[in-house]
Amino acid sequence: MSSRIDWDLGDERLNARGDICLDTLTENPSAPFPKVFEDDADLEGFYRFLHNSKTTPQALFESIRTQSWERARDFRDALVLHDTTEINPISKSIREFNRLSGFRAHVSLLVHSTGQDVFGPVGLKLMTRPARQQGRWLEFVEEAEKCAPENVNLLHVMDSEADSSDIWHALQQNKRRFVIRARYSRQAKTKSGKPSLLFDEIEKAPVLGGRNIWVSKRKGSVYPARRASHVSRDQKVIHLKVSAQRIRVNLTKLIGKCHHDSGQTAEINVVRAFEKLNASTGRDKVDWILLTSEPIGSLEEVFNVIDIYRHRWLVEEYFKALKTGCQLEKRLLADKKSWWSLTSLMMPIATTLLNLRLRLDLRMSQASFLISAVQMKILKIKAKEHGYKFKTYSDAQAVIAKLGGHIKWNGPPGWITLLRGYLELRLLEQGWLLAQKERCDK
């Protein structure tokens, strides 16, 4: 499992130390630092690296961002998933942080247009205050467009936090491609020009068709304001119906903390994907209303918009990799600078972990860059021992999860289980290589 980054920290010794720290953490990203860095000198070097004035979060992230763009260079289309997460260190004694909510990380994650590969983060802003900052969405979009290779076409995906006419109208004017989940039923116009509401208009639109999709399990929101719209849900297959319409919406202008009618209007493509309400569906039913720049003239184009939005879950999984797979919130550090530098340093590891999770239904030859030849042999032996099939990468992942103690009828394996299994696989690989060396010496 490799998370190699070409560091550019202005000092070759720091670059070398960055390689050592990243490689060592990648070997066991969830373990406590004293266990990962068994040598006292390496542990001291790691802490000094985090405290160094040159290893700022921005300097570390610049090298990581460059690597992410380089990975996407050979592809024509890519998605940029924008979202914000809260990171709550278990130690609340750091004065620079908000004691109630720690700090926030706003991330732009670059992924393949099919959602089958994560190239890495291309935008990062760390914040200590929970105040709303609408401008950061546009700032990150324009930054990504500026840094993207000329041959890569970007499409920006955002959740309902970015639902502001200031944002999507600016994206329209700048000719940016986007899909944003609607949060507010703002004032709109009917086709005849009469006053209406956005949600009322799209709900009147005729159903174009339907399709079965798989939705993942999720926990309900811990925030009171979002509990009604973000309730807990079990993983299941649902039948999704869709409708679409181009709607004229009243634009608003942010003055102070409130939005006021600007007196202007603009048209936008709106897609609705909803689960038909029946006895088996209740508060957890799916009902998405999406604002988009993409065409909606046919049923295929409408479902393309929905599939694009469904890839947004990758940024949620990325945050999970960072917090759970890397155990970021459970670290013990003394100051804000160290915390923020560590957050940047862990990001390429989270990218590797998420790609490890995503390699489903690939032939083994396609997964060779993630699993070594020796590990492949070990997995085949273990698969035979446990009666598992071994034809696709999904089968390999199942064997790795088994090594981590996963019970297959308990649903998909989690981050901790996969990590435990992968570390066990690496130990078996080391034993295999030592045994081969002894044979050669004889």
C-alpha positions as semicolon CSV with decimal commas, in nm:
position;residue;x (nm);y (nm);z (nm)
1;M;0,000;0,000;0,000
2;S;0,181;0,312;-0,125
3;S;0,105;0,679;-0,057
4;R;0,426;0,818;-0,209
5;I;0,439;1,198;-0,255
6;D;0,711;1,404;-0,423
7;W;0,761;1,661;-0,149
8;D;0,879;2,014;-0,229
9;L;0,940;2,169;0,113
10;G;1,244;2,378;0,021
11;D;1,490;2,148;0,202
12;E;1,607;1,805;0,088
13;R;1,638;1,686;0,447
14;L;1,276;1,780;0,513
15;N;1,169;1,608;0,190
16;A;1,349;1,291;0,303
17;R;1,194;1,313;0,650
18;G;0,851;1,359;0,488
19;D;0,904;1,035;0,292
20;I;1,003;0,849;0,608
21;C;0,704;0,981;0,805
22;L;0,452;0,910;0,531
23;D;0,586;0,561;0,452
24;T;0,594;0,467;0,821
25;L;0,242;0,596;0,890
26;T;0,109;0,416;0,581
27;E;0,231;0,084;0,719
28;N;-0,010;0,111;1,015
29;P;-0,216;0,433;0,992
30;S;-0,451;0,353;1,280
31;A;-0,183;0,269;1,541
32;P;-0,056;0,514;1,807
33;F;0,252;0,709;1,701
34;P;0,487;0,547;1,958
35;K;0,391;0,207;1,819
36;V;0,430;0,313;1,456
37;F;0,768;0,480;1,510
38;E;0,936;0,211;1,719
39;D;1,274;0,386;1,709
40;D;1,290;0,684;1,950
41;A;1,490;0,886;1,698
42;D;1,225;0,835;1,428
43;L;0,947;0,931;1,671
44;E;1,134;1,248;1,771
45;G;1,200;1,323;1,403
46;F;0,827;1,287;1,328
47;Y;0,725;1,533;1,600
48;R;0,994;1,777;1,490
49;F;0,868;1,745;1,132
50;L;0,515;1,847;1,238
51;H;0,650;2,143;1,439
52;N;0,892;2,267;1,171
53;S;0,811;2,617;1,047
54;K;0,851;2,503;0,684
55;T;0,608;2,211;0,709
56;T;0,298;2,425;0,717
57;P;-0,034;2,263;0,619
58;Q;-0,028;2,470;0,298
59;A;0,327;2,361;0,206
60;L;0,248;1,994;0,267
61;F;-0,080;2,013;0,080
62;E;0,073;2,183;-0,223
63;S;0,283;1,871;-0,293
64;I;-0,021;1,648;-0,234
65;R;-0,237;1,855;-0,471
66;T;0,028;1,842;-0,744
67;Q;0,031;1,462;-0,719
68;S;-0,351;1,446;-0,741
69;W;-0,357;1,650;-1,063
70;E;-0,076;1,439;-1,207
71;R;-0,280;1,120;-1,153
72;A;-0,575;1,269;-1,342
73;R;-0,371;1,399;-1,636
74;D;-0,445;1,101;-1,864
75;F;-0,824;1,126;-1,826
76;R;-1,065;1,348;-2,016
77;D;-1,334;1,396;-1,750
78;A;-1,319;1,418;-1,371
79;L;-1,547;1,510;-1,082
80;V;-1,452;1,752;-0,805
81;L;-1,647;1,670;-0,489
82;H;-1,668;1,964;-0,247
83;D;-1,766;1,920;0,117
84;T;-1,687;2,023;0,474
85;T;-1,631;1,799;0,775
86;E;-1,578;1,861;1,145
87;I;-1,271;1,713;1,313
88;N;-1,310;1,679;1,689
89;P;-0,982;1,593;1,868
90;I;-1,033;1,392;2,186
91;S;-0,819;1,652;2,365
92;K;-1,021;1,972;2,408
93;S;-0,741;2,163;2,579
94;I;-0,606;2,331;2,264
95;R;-0,695;2,697;2,304
96;E;-0,685;2,780;1,933
97;F;-0,973;2,540;1,864
98;N;-1,342;2,583;1,926
99;R;-1,382;2,366;2,237
100;L;-1,722;2,244;2,124
101;S;-1,649;2,151;1,764
102;G;-1,270;2,130;1,718
103;F;-1,196;2,252;1,367
104;R;-1,338;2,217;1,018
105;A;-1,180;2,096;0,697
106;H;-1,325;2,205;0,364
107;V;-1,198;1,962;0,099
108;S;-1,219;1,936;-0,279
109;L;-1,169;1,572;-0,378
110;L;-1,077;1,482;-0,737
111;V;-1,222;1,152;-0,861
112;H;-1,269;0,973;-1,193
113;S;-1,596;1,054;-1,372
114;T;-1,712;0,694;-1,314
115;G;-1,641;0,713;-0,942
116;Q;-1,413;0,409;-0,964
117;D;-1,088;0,585;-0,883
118;V;-0,990;0,861;-0,639
119;F;-0,705;1,080;-0,761
120;G;-0,674;1,274;-0,435
121;P;-0,756;1,610;-0,274
122;V;-0,702;1,927;-0,479
123;G;-0,840;2,182;-0,234
124;L;-0,809;2,223;0,144
125;K;-0,909;2,494;0,387
126;L;-0,884;2,442;0,764
127;M;-1,101;2,660;0,985
128;T;-1,146;2,697;1,360
129;R;-1,481;2,875;1,350
130;P;-1,815;2,730;1,240
131;A;-1,928;3,054;1,074
132;R;-2,088;3,026;0,728
133;Q;-1,848;3,119;0,450
134;Q;-2,039;3,099;0,120
135;G;-1,745;3,239;-0,075
136;R;-1,528;2,934;-0,018
137;W;-1,735;2,720;-0,259
138;L;-1,672;2,953;-0,553
139;E;-1,312;3,004;-0,443
140;F;-1,244;2,629;-0,451
141;V;-1,420;2,584;-0,786
142;E;-1,213;2,856;-0,953
143;E;-0,893;2,730;-0,790
144;A;-0,957;2,380;-0,926
145;E;-1,035;2,512;-1,275
146;K;-0,715;2,718;-1,271
147;C;-0,492;2,426;-1,166
148;A;-0,650;2,150;-1,379
149;P;-0,457;2,015;-1,679
150;E;-0,589;2,159;-2,007
151;N;-0,722;1,823;-2,129
152;V;-0,925;1,749;-1,812
153;N;-1,288;1,868;-1,803
154;L;-1,417;1,921;-1,449
155;L;-1,769;1,885;-1,309
156;H;-1,826;2,015;-0,956
157;V;-2,056;1,830;-0,715
158;M;-2,181;1,990;-0,393
159;D;-2,431;1,905;-0,123
160;S;-2,716;2,125;0,001
161;E;-2,482;2,349;0,205
162;A;-2,386;2,512;-0,126
163;D;-2,747;2,584;-0,226
164;S;-2,729;2,958;-0,279
165;S;-2,831;3,143;-0,593
166;D;-2,516;3,352;-0,546
167;I;-2,315;3,034;-0,599
168;W;-2,494;2,853;-0,881
169;H;-2,568;3,170;-1,078
170;A;-2,199;3,267;-1,060
171;L;-2,111;2,915;-1,181
172;Q;-2,352;2,961;-1,473
173;Q;-2,196;3,296;-1,563
174;N;-1,845;3,147;-1,545
175;K;-1,960;2,852;-1,762
176;R;-1,872;2,592;-1,499
177;R;-2,033;2,250;-1,491
178;F;-2,203;2,157;-1,163
179;V;-2,457;1,947;-0,975
180;I;-2,583;2,094;-0,644
181;R;-2,847;1,946;-0,418
182;A;-3,124;2,199;-0,348
183;R;-3,200;2,286;0,013
184;Y;-3,442;2,577;-0,015
185;S;-3,774;2,602;-0,199
186;R;-3,705;2,954;-0,319
187;Q;-3,943;3,173;-0,512
188;A;-3,987;3,083;-0,878
189;K;-4,207;3,153;-1,180
190;T;-4,446;2,923;-1,361
191;K;-4,425;2,891;-1,738
192;S;-4,698;3,155;-1,762
193;G;-4,502;3,390;-1,533
194;K;-4,711;3,349;-1,217
195;P;-4,536;3,339;-0,875
196;S;-4,465;2,991;-0,740
197;L;-4,203;2,794;-0,546
198;L;-3,914;2,587;-0,682
199;F;-4,014;2,266;-0,505
200;D;-4,380;2,304;-0,606
201;E;-4,285;2,343;-0,971
202;I;-4,058;2,039;-0,987
203;E;-4,313;1,827;-0,798
204;K;-4,570;1,912;-1,068
205;A;-4,335;1,793;-1,344
206;P;-4,434;1,460;-1,506
207;V;-4,248;1,143;-1,409
208;L;-4,009;1,046;-1,690
209;G;-3,922;0,697;-1,572
210;G;-3,771;0,492;-1,293
211;R;-3,481;0,266;-1,201
212;N;-3,370;0,046;-0,911
213;I;-3,066;0,172;-0,724
214;W;-2,873;0,064;-0,416
215;V;-2,853;0,310;-0,126
216;S;-2,604;0,264;0,156
217;K;-2,663;0,260;0,528
218;R;-2,620;0,587;0,713
219;K;-2,657;0,730;1,060
220;G;-2,891;1,017;1,140
221;S;-2,746;1,366;1,177
222;V;-2,638;1,475;1,525
223;Y;-2,726;1,836;1,442
224;P;-3,083;1,941;1,542
225;A;-3,130;2,153;1,229
226;R;-3,062;1,853;1,001
227;R;-3,232;1,571;1,191
228;A;-3,556;1,597;0,997
229;S;-3,389;1,579;0,654
230;H;-3,098;1,350;0,743
231;V;-3,251;1,057;0,932
232;S;-3,089;0,716;0,980
233;R;-3,133;0,465;0,696
234;D;-3,060;0,097;0,638
235;Q;-2,885;-0,020;0,322
236;K;-3,143;-0,132;0,067
237;V;-3,248;-0,141;-0,298
238;I;-3,508;0,123;-0,385
239;H;-3,707;0,210;-0,696
240;L;-3,626;0,568;-0,787
241;K;-3,861;0,776;-1,003
242;V;-3,733;1,085;-1,184
243;S;-3,863;1,409;-1,327
244;A;-3,689;1,714;-1,473
245;Q;-3,773;2,066;-1,578
246;R;-3,609;2,398;-1,658
247;I;-3,739;2,652;-1,406
248;R;-3,707;3,029;-1,376
249;V;-3,600;3,119;-1,021
250;N;-3,582;3,451;-0,835
251;L;-3,222;3,538;-0,752
252;T;-3,131;3,653;-0,402
253;K;-2,846;3,866;-0,271
254;L;-2,669;3,809;0,060
255;I;-2,678;4,125;0,273
256;G;-2,527;4,071;0,617
257;K;-2,652;3,730;0,729
258;C;-2,980;3,735;0,535
259;H;-3,073;3,673;0,171
260;H;-3,286;3,939;0,002
261;D;-3,464;3,935;-0,335
262;S;-3,237;4,099;-0,592
263;G;-3,519;4,164;-0,838
264;Q;-3,352;3,944;-1,102
265;T;-3,436;3,594;-1,226
266;A;-3,244;3,313;-1,394
267;E;-3,332;2,976;-1,546
268;I;-3,176;2,656;-1,420
269;N;-3,215;2,284;-1,493
270;V;-3,378;2,100;-1,202
271;V;-3,390;1,722;-1,154
272;R;-3,595;1,539;-0,893
273;A;-3,523;1,178;-0,790
274;F;-3,766;1,036;-0,540
275;E;-3,883;0,715;-0,383
276;K;-4,258;0,657;-0,406
277;L;-4,411;0,678;-0,060
278;N;-4,577;0,360;0,059
279;A;-4,616;0,157;0,377
280;S;-4,251;0,046;0,372
281;T;-4,105;0,396;0,330
282;G;-4,127;0,668;0,587
283;R;-3,903;0,950;0,700
284;D;-3,599;0,779;0,546
285;K;-3,734;0,790;0,190
286;V;-3,505;0,930;-0,080
287;D;-3,613;1,264;-0,229
288;W;-3,336;1,456;-0,406
289;I;-3,385;1,785;-0,588
290;L;-3,075;1,873;-0,789
291;L;-2,973;2,197;-0,958
292;T;-2,745;2,140;-1,255
293;S;-2,574;2,284;-1,559
294;E;-2,597;1,945;-1,735
295;P;-2,854;1,877;-2,012
296;I;-3,183;1,714;-1,909
297;G;-3,346;1,665;-2,249
298;S;-3,370;1,286;-2,231
299;L;-3,421;1,020;-1,966
300;E;-3,060;0,907;-2,014
301;E;-2,932;1,260;-1,947
302;V;-3,150;1,290;-1,636
303;F;-3,016;0,965;-1,493
304;N;-2,663;1,081;-1,576
305;V;-2,718;1,383;-1,345
306;I;-2,843;1,151;-1,070
307;D;-2,547;0,914;-1,112
308;I;-2,308;1,210;-1,089
309;Y;-2,465;1,321;-0,762
310;R;-2,452;0,966;-0,625
311;H;-2,072;0,977;-0,657
312;R;-2,074;1,249;-0,388
313;W;-2,071;0,975;-0,123
314;L;-1,701;0,926;-0,207
315;V;-1,607;1,245;-0,022
316;E;-1,802;1,118;0,282
317;E;-1,607;0,793;0,263
318;Y;-1,287;0,994;0,227
319;F;-1,362;1,172;0,554
320;K;-1,433;0,834;0,710
321;A;-1,095;0,707;0,588
322;L;-0,929;1,010;0,742
323;K;-1,108;0,993;1,077
324;T;-1,157;0,617;1,124
325;G;-0,896;0,456;0,900
326;C;-0,624;0,699;1,013
327;Q;-0,772;0,757;1,360
328;L;-0,711;1,129;1,313
329;E;-0,936;1,251;1,594
330;K;-0,776;1,021;1,853
331;R;-0,427;1,163;1,817
332;L;-0,266;1,357;2,099
333;L;-0,094;1,675;1,982
334;A;-0,031;1,998;2,171
335;D;-0,100;2,279;1,925
336;K;-0,304;2,383;1,623
337;K;-0,010;2,393;1,383
338;S;0,077;2,027;1,453
339;W;-0,287;1,921;1,415
340;W;-0,328;2,095;1,084
341;S;0,004;1,967;0,947
342;L;-0,092;1,615;1,052
343;T;-0,429;1,651;0,874
344;S;-0,247;1,737;0,551
345;L;0,006;1,457;0,599
346;M;-0,269;1,197;0,648
347;M;-0,458;1,292;0,331
348;P;-0,261;1,077;0,082
349;I;-0,300;0,782;0,319
350;A;-0,678;0,837;0,322
351;T;-0,669;0,842;-0,060
352;T;-0,490;0,507;-0,065
353;L;-0,733;0,355;0,185
354;L;-1,035;0,470;-0,015
355;N;-0,891;0,332;-0,338
356;L;-0,829;0,003;-0,160
357;R;-1,197;-0,004;-0,069
358;L;-1,311;0,090;-0,420
359;R;-1,129;-0,184;-0,609
360;L;-1,436;-0,401;-0,652
361;D;-1,515;-0,624;-0,950
362;L;-1,171;-0,573;-1,107
363;R;-0,970;-0,862;-1,243
364;M;-0,667;-0,950;-1,035
365;S;-0,426;-0,835;-1,306
366;Q;-0,578;-0,484;-1,286
367;A;-0,522;-0,469;-0,909
368;S;-0,153;-0,555;-0,915
369;F;-0,054;-0,196;-0,827
370;L;-0,229;-0,235;-0,490
371;I;-0,136;-0,593;-0,401
372;S;0,211;-0,738;-0,451
373;A;0,275;-1,073;-0,620
374;V;0,367;-1,236;-0,286
375;Q;0,053;-1,099;-0,121
376;M;-0,149;-1,240;-0,410
377;K;-0,008;-1,588;-0,350
378;I;-0,085;-1,563;0,021
379;L;-0,442;-1,452;-0,047
380;K;-0,498;-1,744;-0,283
381;I;-0,382;-1,985;-0,013
382;K;-0,601;-1,820;0,251
383;A;-0,900;-1,815;0,014
384;K;-0,865;-2,190;-0,036
385;E;-0,837;-2,245;0,341
386;H;-1,160;-2,056;0,409
387;G;-1,351;-2,180;0,104
388;Y;-1,360;-1,841;-0,072
389;K;-1,366;-1,783;-0,448
390;F;-1,066;-1,597;-0,589
391;K;-1,134;-1,448;-0,932
392;T;-1,193;-1,076;-0,883
393;Y;-1,056;-0,803;-0,660
394;S;-1,383;-0,821;-0,470
395;D;-1,284;-1,178;-0,374
396;A;-0,940;-1,055;-0,266
397;Q;-1,100;-0,787;-0,051
398;A;-1,322;-1,051;0,110
399;V;-1,015;-1,257;0,204
400;I;-0,838;-0,948;0,345
401;A;-1,150;-0,871;0,550
402;K;-1,153;-1,232;0,673
403;L;-0,795;-1,192;0,792
404;G;-0,918;-0,887;0,985
405;G;-1,192;-1,089;1,157
406;H;-1,486;-0,994;0,932
407;I;-1,800;-1,210;0,933
408;K;-1,935;-1,207;0,577
409;W;-2,305;-1,202;0,667
410;N;-2,256;-0,884;0,874
411;G;-2,255;-0,662;0,565
412;P;-1,960;-0,490;0,391
413;P;-1,635;-0,472;0,592
414;G;-1,553;-0,142;0,763
415;W;-1,229;0,056;0,762
416;I;-1,092;-0,090;1,083
417;T;-1,154;-0,448;0,969
418;L;-0,990;-0,391;0,631
419;L;-0,690;-0,225;0,792
420;R;-0,651;-0,505;1,044
421;G;-0,668;-0,760;0,762
422;Y;-0,421;-0,572;0,545
423;L;-0,171;-0,542;0,830
424;E;-0,206;-0,915;0,894
425;L;-0,142;-0,975;0,523
426;R;0,176;-0,766;0,539
427;L;0,300;-0,966;0,839
428;L;0,238;-1,289;0,647
429;E;0,425;-1,140;0,349
430;Q;0,726;-1,057;0,566
431;G;0,730;-1,412;0,701
432;W;0,707;-1,549;0,346
433;L;1,001;-1,335;0,228
434;L;1,214;-1,431;0,530
435;A;1,146;-1,801;0,466
436;Q;1,248;-1,760;0,099
437;K;1,566;-1,579;0,203
438;E;1,660;-1,862;0,438
439;R;1,609;-2,115;0,158
440;C;1,832;-1,913;-0,076
441;D;2,101;-1,884;0,194
442;K;2,103;-2,263;0,232
